CSV table of C-alpha atoms in Angstrom, one decimal:
chain,number,residue,atom,x,y,z
A,2,MET,CA,18.6,-13.2,-26.6
A,3,ALA,CA,20.4,-10.3,-26.0
A,4,GLU,CA,20.0,-8.0,-23.2
A,5,PRO,CA,17.9,-4.5,-23.8
A,6,ILE,CA,20.4,-1.6,-24.6
A,7,LEU,CA,20.2,1.4,-21.9
A,8,ARG,CA,21.3,4.2,-24.1
A,9,ARG,CA,20.9,8.3,-24.1
A,10,ALA,CA,18.4,9.4,-26.4
A,11,VAL,CA,19.1,11.3,-29.6
A,12,ALA,CA,17.5,13.6,-31.7
A,13,ALA,CA,16.3,10.5,-34.2
A,14,ASP,CA,14.3,8.8,-31.5
A,15,ILE,CA,12.1,11.5,-30.8
A,16,PRO,CA,9.5,10.2,-32.7
A,17,ASP,CA,9.6,6.9,-31.4
A,18,ILE,CA,9.8,8.4,-27.8
A,19,ARG,CA,6.4,10.4,-28.7
A,20,ALA,CA,4.6,7.4,-30.1
A,21,LEU,CA,5.9,5.0,-27.0
A,22,THR,CA,4.8,7.4,-24.3
A,23,ILE,CA,1.4,7.7,-25.9
A,24,ARG,CA,1.3,3.8,-26.0
A,25,ALA,CA,2.3,3.5,-22.5
A,26,TYR,CA,-0.5,6.0,-20.9
A,27,THR,CA,-3.1,4.9,-23.4
A,28,LYS,CA,-4.5,2.7,-20.5
A,29,TRP,CA,-4.4,5.6,-17.8
A,30,LEU,CA,-7.6,7.4,-20.2
A,31,ALA,CA,-10.0,5.7,-19.0
A,32,VAL,CA,-9.2,6.3,-15.0
A,33,THR,CA,-7.9,10.1,-15.2
A,34,PRO,CA,-10.3,13.2,-16.3
A,35,ARG,CA,-7.8,14.3,-19.1
A,36,PRO,CA,-5.1,12.9,-20.9
A,37,PRO,CA,-1.8,12.4,-19.0
A,38,ARG,CA,0.6,15.3,-19.3
A,39,PRO,CA,3.2,12.8,-21.3
A,40,MET,CA,0.3,12.2,-23.5
A,41,THR,CA,0.5,16.0,-24.8
A,42,ALA,CA,4.2,17.0,-24.3
A,43,ASP,CA,6.3,18.7,-27.0
A,44,TYR,CA,9.0,16.2,-27.2
A,45,ASP,CA,10.9,18.7,-29.7
A,46,HIS,CA,11.1,21.1,-26.8
A,47,ALA,CA,11.5,18.3,-23.8
A,48,PHE,CA,14.4,16.9,-25.7
A,49,ALA,CA,16.1,19.8,-25.9
A,50,ALA,CA,15.7,20.8,-22.3
A,51,HIS,CA,15.7,17.5,-20.5
A,52,ARG,CA,17.6,14.3,-20.6
A,53,PHE,CA,15.9,11.3,-22.0
A,54,ASP,CA,17.8,7.9,-21.4
A,55,VAL,CA,16.2,5.2,-23.7
A,56,LEU,CA,15.9,1.2,-23.5
A,57,VAL,CA,16.3,-0.6,-27.0
A,58,ASP,CA,15.5,-4.3,-27.9
A,59,GLN,CA,16.5,-5.4,-31.1
A,60,GLY,CA,16.4,-2.0,-32.8
A,61,ALA,CA,12.9,-1.1,-30.9
A,62,LEU,CA,12.3,1.5,-28.1
A,63,ILE,CA,10.9,-0.6,-25.1
A,64,GLY,CA,11.0,2.1,-22.8
A,65,LEU,CA,12.3,5.7,-21.7
A,66,ILE,CA,12.9,7.6,-18.3
A,67,GLU,CA,13.2,11.5,-18.9
A,68,THR,CA,14.9,13.8,-16.2
A,69,VAL,CA,16.1,16.9,-15.5
A,70,PRO,CA,18.3,18.5,-12.2
A,71,GLN,CA,16.1,21.0,-10.7
A,72,ASP,CA,17.2,23.0,-7.9
A,73,ASP,CA,19.1,20.1,-5.6
A,74,GLU,CA,17.3,17.1,-7.0
A,75,LEU,CA,16.7,15.3,-10.3
A,76,LEU,CA,13.5,15.3,-11.4
A,77,ILE,CA,11.9,12.5,-13.2
A,78,VAL,CA,9.5,14.0,-15.7
A,79,ASN,CA,8.1,10.5,-17.6
A,80,VAL,CA,9.1,7.0,-17.5
A,81,ALA,CA,7.5,5.0,-19.8
A,82,VAL,CA,7.5,1.2,-21.0
A,83,ALA,CA,5.6,-0.2,-23.7
A,84,PRO,CA,2.7,-1.9,-22.9
A,85,GLU,CA,3.8,-5.6,-24.1
A,86,GLN,CA,6.7,-5.3,-21.9
A,87,GLN,CA,5.5,-3.9,-18.7
A,88,GLY,CA,5.8,-6.3,-16.1
A,89,GLN,CA,9.5,-7.1,-16.9
A,90,GLY,CA,11.4,-5.1,-14.4
A,91,TYR,CA,12.0,-2.6,-17.0
A,92,GLY,CA,10.4,0.5,-15.2
A,93,VAL,CA,12.6,-0.6,-12.1
A,94,LEU,CA,15.6,-0.7,-14.1
A,95,LEU,CA,15.2,2.8,-15.5
A,96,MET,CA,13.9,4.1,-12.3
A,97,ARG,CA,17.5,2.7,-10.9
A,98,HIS,CA,19.1,4.5,-13.8
A,99,ALA,CA,17.8,7.7,-12.7
A,100,GLU,CA,19.2,6.9,-9.1
A,101,ASP,CA,22.5,6.6,-10.6
A,102,LEU,CA,22.3,9.6,-12.4
A,103,ALA,CA,21.1,11.6,-9.6
A,104,ARG,CA,24.1,10.1,-7.6
A,105,ARG,CA,26.4,10.9,-10.7
A,106,ILE,CA,25.5,14.8,-10.6
A,107,GLY,CA,25.7,15.3,-6.9
A,108,THR,CA,22.0,16.0,-6.2
A,109,LYS,CA,20.7,15.0,-2.9
A,110,GLY,CA,17.7,13.0,-3.9
A,111,LEU,CA,15.1,12.3,-6.9
A,112,ARG,CA,11.2,13.8,-7.1
A,113,LEU,CA,8.5,12.7,-9.5
A,114,TYR,CA,5.0,13.4,-9.8
A,115,THR,CA,2.0,11.3,-10.6
A,116,ASN,CA,-1.6,11.2,-11.2
A,117,LYS,CA,-3.5,10.3,-7.6
A,118,LEU,CA,-6.0,8.0,-9.4
A,119,MET,CA,-3.0,6.1,-10.8
A,120,THR,CA,-2.5,3.9,-7.6
A,121,SER,CA,-0.1,1.1,-8.9
A,122,ASN,CA,2.3,4.0,-10.1
A,123,ILE,CA,2.4,5.1,-6.7
A,124,ALA,CA,2.6,2.0,-5.6
A,125,LEU,CA,5.6,1.5,-7.6
A,126,TYR,CA,7.3,4.4,-6.6
A,127,GLU,CA,6.7,3.1,-2.6
A,128,ARG,CA,8.1,0.1,-3.1
A,129,LEU,CA,11.0,1.7,-4.9
A,130,GLY,CA,12.1,3.9,-1.7
A,131,PHE,CA,9.9,7.1,-2.5
A,132,VAL,CA,8.0,8.7,-0.1
A,133,PHE,CA,4.5,11.2,0.0
A,134,ASP,CA,5.8,14.8,-0.4
A,135,THR,CA,2.8,17.0,-0.8
A,136,GLU,CA,0.0,17.2,-3.6
A,137,THR,CA,-0.7,20.0,-6.0
A,138,TYR,CA,-4.4,20.2,-7.3
A,139,HIS,CA,-4.8,21.5,-11.0
A,140,ASP,CA,-7.2,21.6,-14.1
A,141,GLN,CA,-10.6,19.6,-13.8
A,142,GLY,CA,-10.2,18.4,-10.7
A,143,THR,CA,-6.3,16.4,-11.2
A,144,VAL,CA,-4.5,16.0,-8.0
A,145,ALA,CA,-0.8,15.3,-8.5
A,146,VAL,CA,1.3,13.6,-5.6
A,147,HIS,CA,4.2,14.5,-5.5
A,148,MET,CA,7.1,11.9,-3.9
A,149,VAL,CA,10.5,12.2,-3.2
A,150,LYS,CA,13.7,9.8,-2.6
A,151,ALA,CA,17.0,10.5,-0.9
A,152,VAL,CA,20.0,9.4,-2.7
A,153,GLU,CA,22.3,7.2,-0.7
A,154,GLY,CA,25.6,8.8,0.4
A,155,SER,CA,23.6,12.6,-0.3
A,156,PRO,CA,22.6,15.2,2.6
A,157,PRO,CA,18.8,14.0,3.5
A,158,LEU,CA,15.9,16.0,1.7
A,159,ALA,CA,14.7,18.7,3.5
């Protein structure tokens, strides 16, 4: 069986990106006070403004990572893996890819944010070397946890 292919997304992937994201985040609807932002994002707009890399297995989209340079960091906007593919290391593969991107474009590190109630995501990010930076408070009592990770060989994060 062939390994999944990681490639840069093209505009024709937008419907599959939207659908995969909704499927991947559906499990959080019972946990969070409102749908996670990636479920309601405008992916036509996001595709024009951000980089999307997709993981494809036998022609089917099984994972994605959305990134955008922001100041001297690479912001991970969204990482999603198809529910039936979760737990197989694809999320880690996508996160390592973002780290490689950050290194290649010369940023000093990575940044991401996630809902404070998504504790399994926070635990994964900590295992990958991300550390707590700050919390921000949003509508309906939502708390976003911001996490950062220095990219090896780059200046430390301030």
